[in-house]
């Protein structure tokens, strides 16, 4: 990777920036009366942070990004950059670098003219423009291609031009709207690494939109999972994966076992459970802050790879007897389906482990520790009515302009 | 193996040529007749031409009135193209990528001059200009032609924008700080330029040989070349008509070539 071999030391920000703090608070977006594309969304993008809005199509993630960018105006709520509300400003008066899907480079301008564009718009002198553009191209490892046209570059090179163009004017943050959405898996992985590397080198904060959970897990410091216009859960990739808040998050971030059980009591942050077949077990308390009482039904999520196959001598806080129904060897791991707890459990076992191969029909004992199972909150709340009467129509000027 | 097939396709090909050549000839013949008749040695338009001479061209170029009309036709076409370029391009840019109720009606109104019969348009212009007291001048004809040819520029520019303007470019320009005028110059202009050129060439050709409006709006000091030819065919039958007609053919050829060159697909904008 060409961008890796550069002069800047890790962790330093050459532009002295690191970005500003971008706060989105209580933002709603409605296109038609009574229905919301984005509902009550709030988060803070910290300086230097990589925050991803992750969700299926129609979840409101791109609309949210476009409101931060200024191409959409929130129906209500505020978007602040270092405390200053920019929600009413058109995009050209905000200061965000944006990388679009397909990159949207100016086809009739050379690479260096593309990178210079934002500086030209800011009235910076010709010589200074050129110097800063070439400097930025050098940072992304494209100094030799300054005179080329975008169509003469590979997809990866185009991405670097797009990043350079969006970074050269030292924006408050970088916004990326599914930049890798149309690319094949192999190239995506390379370009993901490049984006991370350039972020590390420039020290900018990034708000990233994707529907690809692997991409989000790989790149992000924090992920905000969105569904039906809401942020369902926000946290580090590990938090979301191991301790999902709702069935939606558990399901969206990889394969999971969803089990029903009854609450038998709590012990600190853990809950004692009885499963449908009478098995007793433990799980981490739900993250919705609602206390479960004895006898309450709960849903428990357990990742296939957090479930172990127990040998005779092993003990586990939750131990389950089951019958192997089927198995598939997948190279890096083997995947088994086990009839247990009155339903079916998917178990994933790392390849090369000493466990004997599990034949269909064999009795098997499974177990997990109390931190490996997570009690989920209620499924995502149904749409709420409008929280406080008529929607404020501030920023109508910007709305008209953004319709352009 | 392939020979029966090849034989059949060859026969088909011959059949196609046999059908097409007379048809194409039929289409081009009226045009081809002009040049030999312009080179006639006689003083009247007759077919076949009598002898060979370039005196028709000399007569045409030596006749002040004919040359004045020719120059005026150029002036009118330039004015008409300028109006059409401004109005057609603005309309195309304004409507591009917008959705609003009544867009179809607006588009229909812009295209109306192509659909409305020329006689109706000419009569309307005549009455309007008479009321305004601007009848009988070349500017009036130019303005009327401007209305007539605006749709050509509009269609051509709109097609160019649809084919060549990625909406994300507008957004990316704005995100980089471009105000509306800068977006127009840096994003729209390069995308619409080929369409504008092609549309302008076509508009020029349409205006230059337009006869109905020019007839309605003519005056002693405002007779366009086509109107003069039309009159001459009725009253003079001079070969000058054929000489000036050759000019039109030359112009049409240039137009077609220019169109072909300009309208070549531009991959870079895809």
PDB file of N, CA, C and O in Angstrom, chain A residues 336-379:
ATOM      1  N   UNK A 336     -22.149 -26.146  13.952  1.00  0.00           N
ATOM      2  CA  UNK A 336     -23.055 -27.243  14.275  1.00  0.00           C
ATOM      3  C   UNK A 336     -24.419 -26.699  14.661  1.00  0.00           C
ATOM      4  O   UNK A 336     -24.526 -25.619  15.237  1.00  0.00           O
ATOM      5  N   UNK A 337     -25.441 -27.465  14.320  1.00  0.00           N
ATOM      6  CA  UNK A 337     -26.777 -27.145  14.816  1.00  0.00           C
ATOM      7  C   UNK A 337     -27.115 -28.197  15.865  1.00  0.00           C
ATOM      8  O   UNK A 337     -26.987 -29.401  15.623  1.00  0.00           O
ATOM      9  N   UNK A 338     -27.505 -27.706  17.053  1.00  0.00           N
ATOM     10  CA  UNK A 338     -27.761 -28.601  18.175  1.00  0.00           C
ATOM     11  C   UNK A 338     -29.186 -28.386  18.674  1.00  0.00           C
ATOM     12  O   UNK A 338     -29.604 -27.237  18.870  1.00  0.00           O
ATOM     13  N   UNK A 339     -29.911 -29.467  18.833  1.00  0.00           N
ATOM     14  CA  UNK A 339     -31.241 -29.365  19.434  1.00  0.00           C
ATOM     15  C   UNK A 339     -31.057 -29.269  20.938  1.00  0.00           C
ATOM     16  O   UNK A 339     -30.499 -30.177  21.562  1.00  0.00           O
ATOM     17  N   UNK A 340     -31.482 -28.145  21.507  1.00  0.00           N
ATOM     18  CA  UNK A 340     -31.309 -27.931  22.945  1.00  0.00           C
ATOM     19  C   UNK A 340     -32.270 -26.854  23.404  1.00  0.00           C
ATOM     20  O   UNK A 340     -32.759 -26.056  22.607  1.00  0.00           O
ATOM     21  N   UNK A 341     -32.534 -26.823  24.683  1.00  0.00           N
ATOM     22  CA  UNK A 341     -33.372 -25.787  25.299  1.00  0.00           C
ATOM     23  C   UNK A 341     -34.744 -25.694  24.632  1.00  0.00           C
ATOM     24  O   UNK A 341     -35.334 -24.627  24.568  1.00  0.00           O
ATOM     25  N   UNK A 342     -35.198 -26.798  24.089  1.00  0.00           N
ATOM     26  CA  UNK A 342     -36.506 -26.791  23.450  1.00  0.00           C
ATOM     27  C   UNK A 342     -36.498 -26.131  22.083  1.00  0.00           C
ATOM     28  O   UNK A 342     -37.549 -25.890  21.507  1.00  0.00           O
ATOM     29  N   UNK A 343     -35.294 -25.825  21.559  1.00  0.00           N
ATOM     30  CA  UNK A 343     -35.214 -25.223  20.227  1.00  0.00           C
ATOM     31  C   UNK A 343     -33.916 -25.653  19.564  1.00  0.00           C
ATOM     32  O   UNK A 343     -33.423 -26.749  19.822  1.00  0.00           O
ATOM     33  N   UNK A 344     -33.367 -24.797  18.716  1.00  0.00           N
ATOM     34  CA  UNK A 344     -32.115 -25.140  18.047  1.00  0.00           C
ATOM     35  C   UNK A 344     -31.073 -24.076  18.348  1.00  0.00           C
ATOM     36  O   UNK A 344     -31.378 -22.887  18.352  1.00  0.00           O
ATOM     37  N   UNK A 345     -29.860 -24.539  18.577  1.00  0.00           N
ATOM     38  CA  UNK A 345     -28.755 -23.642  18.871  1.00  0.00           C
ATOM     39  C   UNK A 345     -27.700 -23.811  17.781  1.00  0.00           C
ATOM     40  O   UNK A 345     -27.404 -24.931  17.381  1.00  0.00           O
ATOM     41  N   UNK A 346     -27.162 -22.698  17.309  1.00  0.00           N
ATOM     42  CA  UNK A 346     -26.047 -22.775  16.381  1.00  0.00           C
ATOM     43  C   UNK A 346     -24.766 -22.595  17.180  1.00  0.00           C
ATOM     44  O   UNK A 346     -24.657 -21.675  17.993  1.00  0.00           O
ATOM     45  N   UNK A 347     -23.826 -23.497  16.969  1.00  0.00           N
ATOM     46  CA  UNK A 347     -22.570 -23.463  17.700  1.00  0.00           C
ATOM     47  C   UNK A 347     -21.441 -23.417  16.690  1.00  0.00           C
ATOM     48  O   UNK A 347     -21.456 -24.144  15.708  1.00  0.00           O
ATOM     49  N   UNK A 348     -20.486 -22.546  16.936  1.00  0.00           N
ATOM     50  CA  UNK A 348     -19.351 -22.433  16.032  1.00  0.00           C
ATOM     51  C   UNK A 348     -18.093 -22.796  16.794  1.00  0.00           C
ATOM     52  O   UNK A 348     -17.858 -22.281  17.878  1.00  0.00           O
ATOM     53  N   UNK A 349     -17.333 -23.717  16.239  1.00  0.00           N
ATOM     54  CA  UNK A 349     -16.117 -24.174  16.916  1.00  0.00           C
ATOM     55  C   UNK A 349     -14.929 -23.901  16.024  1.00  0.00           C
ATOM     56  O   UNK A 349     -14.943 -24.263  14.835  1.00  0.00           O
ATOM     57  N   UNK A 350     -13.917 -23.231  16.591  1.00  0.00           N
ATOM     58  CA  UNK A 350     -12.742 -22.883  15.801  1.00  0.00           C
ATOM     59  C   UNK A 350     -12.087 -24.141  15.253  1.00  0.00           C
ATOM     60  O   UNK A 350     -11.996 -25.152  15.940  1.00  0.00           O
ATOM     61  N   UNK A 351     -11.642 -24.073  14.005  1.00  0.00           N
ATOM     62  CA  UNK A 351     -11.033 -25.226  13.359  1.00  0.00           C
ATOM     63  C   UNK A 351      -9.724 -25.609  14.034  1.00  0.00           C
ATOM     64  O   UNK A 351      -9.063 -24.779  14.649  1.00  0.00           O
ATOM     65  N   UNK A 352      -9.387 -26.879  13.961  1.00  0.00           N
ATOM     66  CA  UNK A 352      -8.131 -27.346  14.536  1.00  0.00           C
ATOM     67  C   UNK A 352      -8.206 -27.528  16.046  1.00  0.00           C
ATOM     68  O   UNK A 352      -7.205 -27.803  16.684  1.00  0.00           O
ATOM     69  N   UNK A 353      -9.359 -27.331  16.636  1.00  0.00           N
ATOM     70  CA  UNK A 353      -9.468 -27.510  18.081  1.00  0.00           C
ATOM     71  C   UNK A 353      -9.563 -29.005  18.385  1.00  0.00           C
ATOM     72  O   UNK A 353      -9.920 -29.801  17.517  1.00  0.00           O
ATOM     73  N   UNK A 354      -9.214 -29.383  19.639  1.00  0.00           N
ATOM     74  CA  UNK A 354      -9.143 -30.809  19.958  1.00  0.00           C
ATOM     75  C   UNK A 354     -10.500 -31.484  20.090  1.00  0.00           C
ATOM     76  O   UNK A 354     -10.552 -32.699  20.249  1.00  0.00           O
ATOM     77  N   UNK A 355     -11.605 -30.736  20.013  1.00  0.00           N
ATOM     78  CA  UNK A 355     -12.913 -31.384  20.143  1.00  0.00           C
ATOM     79  C   UNK A 355     -13.055 -32.488  19.107  1.00  0.00           C
ATOM     80  O   UNK A 355     -12.661 -32.306  17.957  1.00  0.00           O
ATOM     81  N   UNK A 356     -13.627 -33.587  19.545  1.00  0.00           N
ATOM     82  CA  UNK A 356     -13.894 -34.623  18.561  1.00  0.00           C
ATOM     83  C   UNK A 356     -14.991 -34.156  17.615  1.00  0.00           C
ATOM     84  O   UNK A 356     -15.830 -33.351  17.988  1.00  0.00           O
ATOM     85  N   UNK A 357     -14.944 -34.608  16.393  1.00  0.00           N
ATOM     86  CA  UNK A 357     -15.982 -34.249  15.443  1.00  0.00           C
ATOM     87  C   UNK A 357     -17.325 -34.699  15.986  1.00  0.00           C
ATOM     88  O   UNK A 357     -17.440 -35.767  16.573  1.00  0.00           O
ATOM     89  N   UNK A 358     -18.321 -33.840  15.842  1.00  0.00           N
ATOM     90  CA  UNK A 358     -19.638 -34.155  16.387  1.00  0.00           C
ATOM     91  C   UNK A 358     -20.491 -34.783  15.304  1.00  0.00           C
ATOM     92  O   UNK A 358     -20.756 -34.168  14.282  1.00  0.00           O
ATOM     93  N   UNK A 359     -20.890 -36.021  15.558  1.00  0.00           N
ATOM     94  CA  UNK A 359     -21.723 -36.711  14.589  1.00  0.00           C
ATOM     95  C   UNK A 359     -23.187 -36.388  14.849  1.00  0.00           C
ATOM     96  O   UNK A 359     -23.589 -36.239  16.004  1.00  0.00           O
ATOM     97  N   UNK A 360     -23.984 -36.313  13.817  1.00  0.00           N
ATOM     98  CA  UNK A 360     -25.427 -36.121  14.037  1.00  0.00           C
ATOM     99  C   UNK A 360     -25.972 -37.224  14.921  1.00  0.00           C
ATOM    100  O   UNK A 360     -25.598 -38.389  14.793  1.00  0.00           O
ATOM    101  N   UNK A 361     -26.820 -36.859  15.855  1.00  0.00           N
ATOM    102  CA  UNK A 361     -27.402 -37.833  16.767  1.00  0.00           C
ATOM    103  C   UNK A 361     -26.644 -37.959  18.066  1.00  0.00           C
ATOM    104  O   UNK A 361     -27.158 -38.503  19.042  1.00  0.00           O
ATOM    105  N   UNK A 362     -25.400 -37.431  18.127  1.00  0.00           N
ATOM    106  CA  UNK A 362     -24.586 -37.546  19.329  1.00  0.00           C
ATOM    107  C   UNK A 362     -25.108 -36.605  20.403  1.00  0.00           C
ATOM    108  O   UNK A 362     -25.574 -35.510  20.109  1.00  0.00           O
ATOM    109  N   UNK A 363     -25.041 -37.068  21.648  1.00  0.00           N
ATOM    110  CA  UNK A 363     -25.378 -36.173  22.754  1.00  0.00           C
ATOM    111  C   UNK A 363     -24.194 -35.253  22.995  1.00  0.00           C
ATOM    112  O   UNK A 363     -23.039 -35.654  22.859  1.00  0.00           O
ATOM    113  N   UNK A 364     -24.487 -33.984  23.316  1.00  0.00           N
ATOM    114  CA  UNK A 364     -23.402 -33.025  23.499  1.00  0.00           C
ATOM    115  C   UNK A 364     -23.776 -32.098  24.636  1.00  0.00           C
ATOM    116  O   UNK A 364     -24.961 -31.860  24.912  1.00  0.00           O
ATOM    117  N   UNK A 365     -22.746 -31.632  25.341  1.00  0.00           N
ATOM    118  CA  UNK A 365     -22.987 -30.704  26.439  1.00  0.00           C
ATOM    119  C   UNK A 365     -22.376 -29.365  26.055  1.00  0.00           C
ATOM    120  O   UNK A 365     -21.196 -29.259  25.718  1.00  0.00           O
ATOM    121  N   UNK A 366     -23.195 -28.325  26.056  1.00  0.00           N
ATOM    122  CA  UNK A 366     -22.732 -26.990  25.672  1.00  0.00           C
ATOM    123  C   UNK A 366     -22.727 -26.095  26.899  1.00  0.00           C
ATOM    124  O   UNK A 366     -23.484 -26.328  27.842  1.00  0.00           O
ATOM    125  N   UNK A 367     -21.880 -25.066  26.841  1.00  0.00           N
ATOM    126  CA  UNK A 367     -21.884 -24.149  27.976  1.00  0.00           C
ATOM    127  C   UNK A 367     -21.367 -22.782  27.606  1.00  0.00           C
ATOM    128  O   UNK A 367     -20.697 -22.604  26.584  1.00  0.00           O
ATOM    129  N   UNK A 368     -21.733 -21.794  28.399  1.00  0.00           N
ATOM    130  CA  UNK A 368     -21.137 -20.463  28.259  1.00  0.00           C
ATOM    131  C   UNK A 368     -21.026 -19.816  29.621  1.00  0.00           C
ATOM    132  O   UNK A 368     -21.719 -20.193  30.559  1.00  0.00           O
ATOM    133  N   UNK A 369     -20.124 -18.863  29.743  1.00  0.00           N
ATOM    134  CA  UNK A 369     -19.993 -18.153  31.006  1.00  0.00           C
ATOM    135  C   UNK A 369     -21.016 -17.024  31.022  1.00  0.00           C
ATOM    136  O   UNK A 369     -21.557 -16.640  29.990  1.00  0.00           O
ATOM    137  N   UNK A 370     -21.254 -16.471  32.219  1.00  0.00           N
ATOM    138  CA  UNK A 370     -22.361 -15.527  32.363  1.00  0.00           C
ATOM    139  C   UNK A 370     -22.156 -14.252  31.540  1.00  0.00           C
ATOM    140  O   UNK A 370     -23.112 -13.567  31.230  1.00  0.00           O
ATOM    141  N   UNK A 371     -20.897 -13.933  31.181  1.00  0.00           N
ATOM    142  CA  UNK A 371     -20.657 -12.721  30.389  1.00  0.00           C
ATOM    143  C   UNK A 371     -20.887 -12.932  28.893  1.00  0.00           C
ATOM    144  O   UNK A 371     -20.886 -11.979  28.118  1.00  0.00           O
ATOM    145  N   UNK A 372     -21.054 -14.197  28.498  1.00  0.00           N
ATOM    146  CA  UNK A 372     -21.176 -14.473  27.063  1.00  0.00           C
ATOM    147  C   UNK A 372     -22.611 -14.403  26.550  1.00  0.00           C
ATOM    148  O   UNK A 372     -22.840 -14.421  25.347  1.00  0.00           O
ATOM    149  N   UNK A 373     -23.561 -14.372  27.465  1.00  0.00           N
ATOM    150  CA  UNK A 373     -24.959 -14.288  27.037  1.00  0.00           C
ATOM    151  C   UNK A 373     -25.498 -12.918  27.434  1.00  0.00           C
ATOM    152  O   UNK A 373     -25.110 -12.363  28.453  1.00  0.00           O
ATOM    153  N   UNK A 374     -26.355 -12.375  26.595  1.00  0.00           N
ATOM    154  CA  UNK A 374     -26.838 -11.011  26.806  1.00  0.00           C
ATOM    155  C   UNK A 374     -28.361 -10.997  26.751  1.00  0.00           C
ATOM    156  O   UNK A 374     -28.945 -11.489  25.772  1.00  0.00           O
ATOM    157  N   UNK A 375     -28.979 -10.437  27.790  1.00  0.00           N
ATOM    158  CA  UNK A 375     -30.431 -10.265  27.741  1.00  0.00           C
ATOM    159  C   UNK A 375     -30.729  -9.018  26.907  1.00  0.00           C
ATOM    160  O   UNK A 375     -30.060  -7.987  27.045  1.00  0.00           O
ATOM    161  N   UNK A 376     -31.704  -9.138  26.011  1.00  0.00           N
ATOM    162  CA  UNK A 376     -32.013  -8.046  25.092  1.00  0.00           C
ATOM    163  C   UNK A 376     -33.170  -7.215  25.607  1.00  0.00           C
ATOM    164  O   UNK A 376     -34.030  -7.708  26.326  1.00  0.00           O
ATOM    165  N   UNK A 377     -33.159  -5.958  25.186  1.00  0.00           N
ATOM    166  CA  UNK A 377     -34.293  -5.083  25.467  1.00  0.00           C
ATOM    167  C   UNK A 377     -35.456  -5.460  24.577  1.00  0.00           C
ATOM    168  O   UNK A 377     -35.350  -6.346  23.733  1.00  0.00           O
ATOM    169  N   UNK A 378     -36.559  -4.788  24.794  1.00  0.00           N
ATOM    170  CA  UNK A 378     -37.732  -5.054  23.975  1.00  0.00           C
ATOM    171  C   UNK A 378     -37.401  -4.751  22.521  1.00  0.00           C
ATOM    172  O   UNK A 378     -36.576  -3.880  22.235  1.00  0.00           O
ATOM    173  N   UNK A 379     -38.053  -5.437  21.603  1.00  0.00           N
ATOM    174  CA  UNK A 379     -37.880  -5.088  20.191  1.00  0.00           C
ATOM    175  C   UNK A 379     -38.152  -3.601  20.002  1.00  0.00           C
ATOM    176  O   UNK A 379     -38.918  -3.003  20.756  1.00  0.00           O
TER     177      UNK A 379
END
